[in-house]
């Protein structure tokens, strides 16, 4: 079996579709189908099953993908390092929106000071999309605000953050020493959009308390929520690092929770990924960061 077979298999696996894989690889569809068939005949296993118009990996196919991805990523790393020896290659980083906004710029600045000839490519998106890019090997390392559930993703905590309540400065609860989610739930609530890391934690926390909260406002913009709270439209619970500046400037008031809502920020990578010295250095830099926001 050749590296070409492995690359074709990995692409077909990612797309679950022969046609889209052929388009990405700039190959004829029959050539892609033949490569998969040759792999199956060589190893004596079925890698995919056809269900409707899609093909789905078998259990053997899932296992084979771990090995094939490792082989392909090793080869790609050889290509990058040898062809770009003077520049020491490229590292591809993906982060969630919160981390990309408040943490990644400082990390990249420190990293490039230590490795000035290394090229850093970064993408910022929601945590779920970053996880998928890690699985697809289109980024090397991810920094996300959630605990990944996919068994093929390895996660390493590198920083702690917490969610905090923000209130209008004249709100009835603003003078309290501490408050609970149950108290906060009695007031009009503004929330991040469903699927965001902070929203998932908040929804889970309400569910544990058997509370049903229907937000009057949902937004992917943290600043829009903060502005609405400042105008007295309701209350919100957001990551502290996103609202620290607004709190310090007196735009909104925060009151500590009696039971703090902490969360780990995680470095993630595919468990079959070969970690180069450059990637190991970036992970080490992340772990050296302050371990908790205030």
mmCIF file of C-alpha atoms in Angstrom:
data_model
loop_
_atom_site.group_PDB
_atom_site.id
_atom_site.type_symbol
_atom_site.label_atom_id
_atom_site.label_comp_id
_atom_site.label_asym_id
_atom_site.label_seq_id
_atom_site.Cartn_x
_atom_site.Cartn_y
_atom_site.Cartn_z
ATOM 1 C CA UNK A 1 0.000 0.000 0.000
ATOM 2 C CA UNK A 2 1.199 3.494 -0.808
ATOM 3 C CA UNK A 3 0.960 6.908 0.800
ATOM 4 C CA UNK A 4 -1.416 7.830 -2.029
ATOM 5 C CA UNK A 5 -3.866 5.183 -0.823
ATOM 6 C CA UNK A 6 -3.671 6.558 2.721
ATOM 7 C CA UNK A 7 -4.282 10.149 1.602
ATOM 8 C CA UNK A 8 -7.275 9.102 -0.491
ATOM 9 C CA UNK A 9 -8.743 7.069 2.371
ATOM 10 C CA UNK A 10 -8.336 9.941 4.872
ATOM 11 C CA UNK A 11 -10.069 12.365 2.495
ATOM 12 C CA UNK A 12 -12.939 9.966 1.764
ATOM 13 C CA UNK A 13 -13.345 9.341 5.498
ATOM 14 C CA UNK A 14 -13.550 13.081 6.245
ATOM 15 C CA UNK A 15 -16.185 13.724 3.593
ATOM 16 C CA UNK A 16 -18.107 10.413 3.789
ATOM 17 C CA UNK A 17 -18.520 10.998 0.083
ATOM 18 C CA UNK A 18 -16.501 9.721 -2.890
ATOM 19 C CA UNK A 19 -17.431 12.621 -5.177
ATOM 20 C CA UNK A 20 -16.409 15.389 -2.756
ATOM 21 C CA UNK A 21 -13.193 13.538 -1.919
ATOM 22 C CA UNK A 22 -12.372 13.261 -5.634
ATOM 23 C CA UNK A 23 -13.003 16.991 -6.087
ATOM 24 C CA UNK A 24 -10.698 17.913 -3.198
ATOM 25 C CA UNK A 25 -7.942 15.586 -4.455
ATOM 26 C CA UNK A 26 -8.423 16.638 -8.118
ATOM 27 C CA UNK A 27 -8.834 12.996 -9.094
ATOM 28 C CA UNK A 28 -11.408 11.148 -11.146
ATOM 29 C CA UNK A 29 -14.117 9.542 -9.032
ATOM 30 C CA UNK A 30 -13.343 5.994 -10.319
ATOM 31 C CA UNK A 31 -9.695 6.427 -9.236
ATOM 32 C CA UNK A 32 -10.794 7.261 -5.698
ATOM 33 C CA UNK A 33 -13.214 4.321 -5.585
ATOM 34 C CA UNK A 34 -10.501 2.001 -6.894
ATOM 35 C CA UNK A 35 -8.011 3.132 -4.243
ATOM 36 C CA UNK A 36 -10.518 2.385 -1.468
ATOM 37 C CA UNK A 37 -11.303 -1.009 -3.030
ATOM 38 C CA UNK A 38 -7.584 -1.845 -3.249
ATOM 39 C CA UNK A 39 -7.150 -1.015 0.434
ATOM 40 C CA UNK A 40 -10.091 -3.227 1.364
ATOM 41 C CA UNK A 41 -8.765 -6.113 -0.731
ATOM 42 C CA UNK A 42 -5.224 -5.736 0.592
ATOM 43 C CA UNK A 43 -6.268 -5.808 4.261
ATOM 44 C CA UNK A 44 -9.230 -8.131 3.783
ATOM 45 C CA UNK A 45 -11.691 -5.798 5.510
ATOM 46 C CA UNK A 46 -14.597 -3.550 4.595
ATOM 47 C CA UNK A 47 -13.789 0.090 5.338
ATOM 48 C CA UNK A 48 -17.094 1.714 4.340
ATOM 49 C CA UNK A 49 -20.756 0.819 4.065
ATOM 50 C CA UNK A 50 -23.090 2.610 1.672
ATOM 51 C CA UNK A 51 -26.198 4.068 3.339
ATOM 52 C CA UNK A 52 -28.379 5.979 0.917
ATOM 53 C CA UNK A 53 -26.195 8.481 -0.932
ATOM 54 C CA UNK A 54 -23.547 8.551 1.764
ATOM 55 C CA UNK A 55 -20.901 6.107 2.764
ATOM 56 C CA UNK A 56 -20.253 5.471 6.448
ATOM 57 C CA UNK A 57 -17.082 4.003 7.939
ATOM 58 C CA UNK A 58 -17.275 0.572 9.505
ATOM 59 C CA UNK A 59 -15.736 -0.147 12.896
ATOM 60 C CA UNK A 60 -12.634 -1.371 11.067
ATOM 61 C CA UNK A 61 -12.681 1.830 9.000
ATOM 62 C CA UNK A 62 -12.704 3.977 12.132
ATOM 63 C CA UNK A 63 -9.743 2.061 13.518
ATOM 64 C CA UNK A 64 -7.876 2.237 10.211
ATOM 65 C CA UNK A 65 -8.416 6.014 10.063
ATOM 66 C CA UNK A 66 -6.387 6.531 13.247
ATOM 67 C CA UNK A 67 -3.383 4.823 11.658
ATOM 68 C CA UNK A 68 -3.837 6.420 8.231
ATOM 69 C CA UNK A 69 -4.146 9.927 9.699
ATOM 70 C CA UNK A 70 -0.975 9.389 11.718
ATOM 71 C CA UNK A 71 0.928 8.242 8.623
ATOM 72 C CA UNK A 72 -0.327 11.131 6.474
ATOM 73 C CA UNK A 73 0.376 13.761 9.138
ATOM 74 C CA UNK A 74 3.902 12.406 9.647
ATOM 75 C CA UNK A 75 4.570 12.677 5.924
ATOM 76 C CA UNK A 76 3.141 16.200 5.772
ATOM 77 C CA UNK A 77 5.365 17.228 8.649
ATOM 78 C CA UNK A 78 8.424 15.815 6.840
ATOM 79 C CA UNK A 79 7.416 17.774 3.749
ATOM 80 C CA UNK A 80 7.004 21.033 5.678
ATOM 81 C CA UNK A 81 10.171 20.701 7.734
ATOM 82 C CA UNK A 82 12.493 19.549 4.958
ATOM 83 C CA UNK A 83 11.169 21.832 2.231
ATOM 84 C CA UNK A 84 11.144 24.799 4.622
ATOM 85 C CA UNK A 85 14.130 23.895 6.760
ATOM 86 C CA UNK A 86 15.365 27.502 6.989
ATOM 87 C CA UNK A 87 11.993 28.724 8.251
ATOM 88 C CA UNK A 88 11.314 25.667 10.437
ATOM 89 C CA UNK A 89 7.908 25.124 8.878
ATOM 90 C CA UNK A 90 4.410 26.163 9.860
ATOM 91 C CA UNK A 91 2.198 25.556 12.878
ATOM 92 C CA UNK A 92 -1.592 25.770 12.469
ATOM 93 C CA UNK A 93 -3.536 26.936 15.524
ATOM 94 C CA UNK A 94 -7.311 27.107 15.916
ATOM 95 C CA UNK A 95 -9.149 28.680 18.844
ATOM 96 C CA UNK A 96 -12.643 29.393 20.075
ATOM 97 C CA UNK A 97 -13.835 32.994 19.755
ATOM 98 C CA UNK A 98 -13.265 33.940 23.403
ATOM 99 C CA UNK A 99 -9.739 32.514 23.486
ATOM 100 C CA UNK A 100 -8.952 33.943 20.053
ATOM 101 C CA UNK A 101 -10.015 37.390 21.198
ATOM 102 C CA UNK A 102 -8.401 37.576 24.620
ATOM 103 C CA UNK A 103 -5.621 34.963 24.890
ATOM 104 C CA UNK A 104 -4.302 33.915 21.472
ATOM 105 C CA UNK A 105 -2.711 37.256 20.417
ATOM 106 C CA UNK A 106 -0.503 37.303 23.512
ATOM 107 C CA UNK A 107 0.437 33.633 23.107
ATOM 108 C CA UNK A 108 1.402 34.095 19.455
ATOM 109 C CA UNK A 109 3.438 37.198 20.267
ATOM 110 C CA UNK A 110 5.451 35.294 22.896
ATOM 111 C CA UNK A 111 5.788 32.288 20.608
ATOM 112 C CA UNK A 112 7.081 34.299 17.672
ATOM 113 C CA UNK A 113 9.546 36.110 19.911
ATOM 114 C CA UNK A 114 10.992 32.684 20.759
ATOM 115 C CA UNK A 115 10.687 31.326 17.187
ATOM 116 C CA UNK A 116 10.870 34.377 14.880
ATOM 117 C CA UNK A 117 11.382 32.326 11.715
ATOM 118 C CA UNK A 118 8.390 30.051 12.295
ATOM 119 C CA UNK A 119 5.161 30.749 10.399
ATOM 120 C CA UNK A 120 2.016 30.675 12.565
ATOM 121 C CA UNK A 121 -1.373 30.261 10.887
ATOM 122 C CA UNK A 122 -4.407 30.903 13.103
ATOM 123 C CA UNK A 123 -8.160 30.497 12.749
ATOM 124 C CA UNK A 124 -10.859 31.612 15.194
ATOM 125 C CA UNK A 125 -14.282 29.963 15.276
ATOM 126 C CA UNK A 126 -16.623 28.279 17.722
ATOM 127 C CA UNK A 127 -15.344 25.315 19.720
ATOM 128 C CA UNK A 128 -17.286 22.684 17.747
ATOM 129 C CA UNK A 129 -15.805 23.781 14.432
ATOM 130 C CA UNK A 130 -12.295 23.861 15.916
ATOM 131 C CA UNK A 131 -12.773 20.278 17.142
ATOM 132 C CA UNK A 132 -13.781 19.205 13.637
ATOM 133 C CA UNK A 133 -10.704 20.840 12.122
ATOM 134 C CA UNK A 134 -8.553 18.912 14.615
ATOM 135 C CA UNK A 135 -10.277 15.667 13.590
ATOM 136 C CA UNK A 136 -9.751 16.534 9.913
ATOM 137 C CA UNK A 137 -6.082 17.397 10.499
ATOM 138 C CA UNK A 138 -6.572 20.844 8.940
ATOM 139 C CA UNK A 139 -5.146 22.429 12.092
ATOM 140 C CA UNK A 140 -2.449 21.063 14.381
ATOM 141 C CA UNK A 141 -3.602 22.311 17.777
ATOM 142 C CA UNK A 142 -6.830 23.781 19.103
ATOM 143 C CA UNK A 143 -7.592 25.931 22.142
ATOM 144 C CA UNK A 144 -11.223 25.621 23.239
ATOM 145 C CA UNK A 145 -13.471 26.418 26.198
ATOM 146 C CA UNK A 146 -15.217 23.053 26.392
ATOM 147 C CA UNK A 147 -14.318 19.468 27.232
ATOM 148 C CA UNK A 148 -14.264 17.587 23.914
ATOM 149 C CA UNK A 149 -16.430 14.475 23.765
ATOM 150 C CA UNK A 150 -14.926 12.816 20.677
ATOM 151 C CA UNK A 151 -12.753 9.839 21.725
ATOM 152 C CA UNK A 152 -10.087 10.663 19.131
ATOM 153 C CA UNK A 153 -9.328 14.076 20.662
ATOM 154 C CA UNK A 154 -6.799 14.507 23.455
ATOM 155 C CA UNK A 155 -7.384 17.448 25.818
ATOM 156 C CA UNK A 156 -4.952 19.161 28.204
ATOM 157 C CA UNK A 157 -6.222 21.903 30.561
ATOM 158 C CA UNK A 158 -4.023 24.999 30.387
ATOM 159 C CA UNK A 159 -6.030 27.732 32.116
ATOM 160 C CA UNK A 160 -9.090 28.176 34.339
ATOM 161 C CA UNK A 161 -11.784 30.741 33.760
ATOM 162 C CA UNK A 162 -15.094 31.388 35.471
ATOM 163 C CA UNK A 163 -18.504 32.658 34.493
ATOM 164 C CA UNK A 164 -19.756 35.732 36.319
ATOM 165 C CA UNK A 165 -23.118 37.430 36.709
ATOM 166 C CA UNK A 166 -23.397 40.941 35.308
ATOM 167 C CA UNK A 167 -26.183 43.319 36.337
ATOM 168 C CA UNK A 168 -27.211 46.908 35.696
ATOM 169 C CA UNK A 169 -25.459 49.108 38.260
ATOM 170 C CA UNK A 170 -28.795 49.978 39.933
ATOM 171 C CA UNK A 171 -30.182 46.439 39.925
ATOM 172 C CA UNK A 172 -31.870 45.177 43.155
ATOM 173 C CA UNK A 173 -29.307 42.356 43.424
ATOM 174 C CA UNK A 174 -26.255 44.559 42.814
ATOM 175 C CA UNK A 175 -25.757 45.361 46.509
ATOM 176 C CA UNK A 176 -25.772 41.732 47.655
ATOM 177 C CA UNK A 177 -22.621 40.035 48.919
ATOM 178 C CA UNK A 178 -23.256 37.009 46.711
ATOM 179 C CA UNK A 179 -26.103 35.500 44.736
ATOM 180 C CA UNK A 180 -27.366 32.229 43.268
ATOM 181 C CA UNK A 181 -28.521 31.200 39.816
ATOM 182 C CA UNK A 182 -32.008 30.719 41.251
ATOM 183 C CA UNK A 183 -32.121 34.375 42.322
ATOM 184 C CA UNK A 184 -30.808 35.532 38.963
ATOM 185 C CA UNK A 185 -33.333 33.407 37.043
ATOM 186 C CA UNK A 186 -36.205 35.546 38.403
ATOM 187 C CA UNK A 187 -35.138 38.465 36.194
ATOM 188 C CA UNK A 188 -35.148 38.925 32.390
ATOM 189 C CA UNK A 189 -32.154 36.981 31.047
ATOM 190 C CA UNK A 190 -29.812 37.771 28.168
ATOM 191 C CA UNK A 191 -27.725 34.874 26.820
ATOM 192 C CA UNK A 192 -25.137 33.933 24.240
ATOM 193 C CA UNK A 193 -26.370 31.883 21.296
ATOM 194 C CA UNK A 194 -26.964 28.142 21.641
ATOM 195 C CA UNK A 195 -23.824 26.171 20.852
ATOM 196 C CA UNK A 196 -21.446 28.655 22.455
ATOM 197 C CA UNK A 197 -19.294 27.245 25.241
ATOM 198 C CA UNK A 198 -20.585 29.628 27.909
ATOM 199 C CA UNK A 199 -24.210 28.935 26.950
ATOM 200 C CA UNK A 200 -23.688 25.177 27.239
ATOM 201 C CA UNK A 201 -22.306 25.529 30.773
ATOM 202 C CA UNK A 202 -25.109 27.889 31.787
ATOM 203 C CA UNK A 203 -27.862 25.670 30.352
ATOM 204 C CA UNK A 204 -26.380 22.641 32.131
ATOM 205 C CA UNK A 205 -26.213 24.567 35.421
ATOM 206 C CA UNK A 206 -29.872 25.600 35.145
ATOM 207 C CA UNK A 207 -30.851 22.025 34.279
ATOM 208 C CA UNK A 208 -29.144 20.703 37.435
ATOM 209 C CA UNK A 209 -31.281 23.127 39.455
ATOM 210 C CA UNK A 210 -34.422 22.110 37.516
ATOM 211 C CA UNK A 211 -34.809 25.698 36.355
ATOM 212 C CA UNK A 212 -36.311 26.588 32.982
ATOM 213 C CA UNK A 213 -35.002 29.918 31.746
ATOM 214 C CA UNK A 214 -36.136 31.424 28.443
ATOM 215 C CA UNK A 215 -33.897 34.339 27.442
ATOM 216 C CA UNK A 216 -35.478 37.536 26.204
ATOM 217 C CA UNK A 217 -32.337 38.171 24.162
ATOM 218 C CA UNK A 218 -29.892 35.807 22.446
ATOM 219 C CA UNK A 219 -26.775 37.085 20.699
ATOM 220 C CA UNK A 220 -23.433 35.866 19.410
ATOM 221 C CA UNK A 221 -22.055 39.301 20.346
ATOM 222 C CA UNK A 222 -20.888 39.579 23.933
ATOM 223 C CA UNK A 223 -20.691 43.359 23.617
ATOM 224 C CA UNK A 224 -24.322 43.541 22.515
ATOM 225 C CA UNK A 225 -25.339 41.641 25.651
ATOM 226 C CA UNK A 226 -23.178 43.823 27.909
ATOM 227 C CA UNK A 227 -24.636 46.992 26.376
ATOM 228 C CA UNK A 228 -28.170 45.696 26.869
ATOM 229 C CA UNK A 229 -27.454 44.842 30.512
ATOM 230 C CA UNK A 230 -25.934 48.299 31.034
ATOM 231 C CA UNK A 231 -29.173 49.799 29.682
ATOM 232 C CA UNK A 232 -31.196 47.857 32.263
ATOM 233 C CA UNK A 233 -32.788 45.346 29.884
ATOM 234 C CA UNK A 234 -31.869 42.314 31.986
ATOM 235 C CA UNK A 235 -29.105 40.256 33.551
ATOM 236 C CA UNK A 236 -26.524 37.895 32.052
ATOM 237 C CA UNK A 237 -23.860 35.320 32.884
ATOM 238 C CA UNK A 238 -20.699 35.558 30.788
ATOM 239 C CA UNK A 239 -17.016 34.544 30.934
ATOM 240 C CA UNK A 240 -15.164 36.938 33.216
ATOM 241 C CA UNK A 241 -12.379 37.559 30.729
ATOM 242 C CA UNK A 242 -14.943 38.930 28.256
ATOM 243 C CA UNK A 243 -16.509 41.437 30.652
ATOM 244 C CA UNK A 244 -13.620 42.398 32.943
ATOM 245 C CA UNK A 245 -13.062 45.728 31.181
ATOM 246 C CA UNK A 246 -16.772 46.658 31.339
ATOM 247 C CA UNK A 247 -16.889 45.818 35.049
ATOM 248 C CA UNK A 248 -13.762 47.836 35.846
ATOM 249 C CA UNK A 249 -15.119 50.806 33.875
ATOM 250 C CA UNK A 250 -18.385 50.684 35.830
ATOM 251 C CA UNK A 251 -20.605 49.926 32.841
ATOM 252 C CA UNK A 252 -22.101 46.923 34.644
ATOM 253 C CA UNK A 253 -21.902 45.432 38.140
ATOM 254 C CA UNK A 254 -20.888 41.903 39.063
ATOM 255 C CA UNK A 255 -21.819 39.976 42.195
ATOM 256 C CA UNK A 256 -20.013 36.682 43.005
ATOM 257 C CA UNK A 257 -21.915 33.429 42.840
ATOM 258 C CA UNK A 258 -22.227 31.542 46.084
ATOM 259 C CA UNK A 259 -21.128 28.456 44.127
ATOM 260 C CA UNK A 260 -18.628 29.642 41.494
ATOM 261 C CA UNK A 261 -19.003 28.448 37.899
ATOM 262 C CA UNK A 262 -15.463 27.455 36.934
ATOM 263 C CA UNK A 263 -14.348 25.882 33.677
ATOM 264 C CA UNK A 264 -11.136 24.585 32.131
ATOM 265 C CA UNK A 265 -9.745 25.991 28.892
ATOM 266 C CA UNK A 266 -8.211 23.119 26.937
ATOM 267 C CA UNK A 267 -5.464 22.490 24.421
ATOM 268 C CA UNK A 268 -6.702 19.801 22.035
ATOM 269 C CA UNK A 269 -5.103 17.671 19.320
ATOM 270 C CA UNK A 270 -5.852 14.420 17.550
ATOM 271 C CA UNK A 271 -4.631 11.487 19.617
ATOM 272 C CA UNK A 272 -2.922 10.054 16.514
ATOM 273 C CA UNK A 273 -1.225 13.364 15.698
ATOM 274 C CA UNK A 274 2.547 13.405 15.650
ATOM 275 C CA UNK A 275 3.529 16.382 17.798
ATOM 276 C CA UNK A 276 6.561 18.146 16.380
ATOM 277 C CA UNK A 277 9.012 20.007 18.634
ATOM 278 C CA UNK A 278 7.348 23.268 17.517
ATOM 279 C CA UNK A 279 3.922 21.996 18.590
ATOM 280 C CA UNK A 280 5.322 20.738 21.892
ATOM 281 C CA UNK A 281 6.851 24.177 22.460
ATOM 282 C CA UNK A 282 3.493 25.882 21.864
ATOM 283 C CA UNK A 283 1.751 23.511 24.279
ATOM 284 C CA UNK A 284 4.437 24.250 26.878
ATOM 285 C CA UNK A 285 3.939 27.996 26.372
ATOM 286 C CA UNK A 286 0.171 27.643 26.910
ATOM 287 C CA UNK A 287 0.694 25.645 30.093
ATOM 288 C CA UNK A 288 3.056 28.332 31.403
ATOM 289 C CA UNK A 289 0.282 30.931 31.107
ATOM 290 C CA UNK A 290 -1.438 32.125 34.310
ATOM 291 C CA UNK A 291 -3.604 29.216 35.399
ATOM 292 C CA UNK A 292 -6.674 31.204 36.362
ATOM 293 C CA UNK A 293 -8.327 34.436 35.413
ATOM 294 C CA UNK A 294 -9.240 36.699 38.275
#
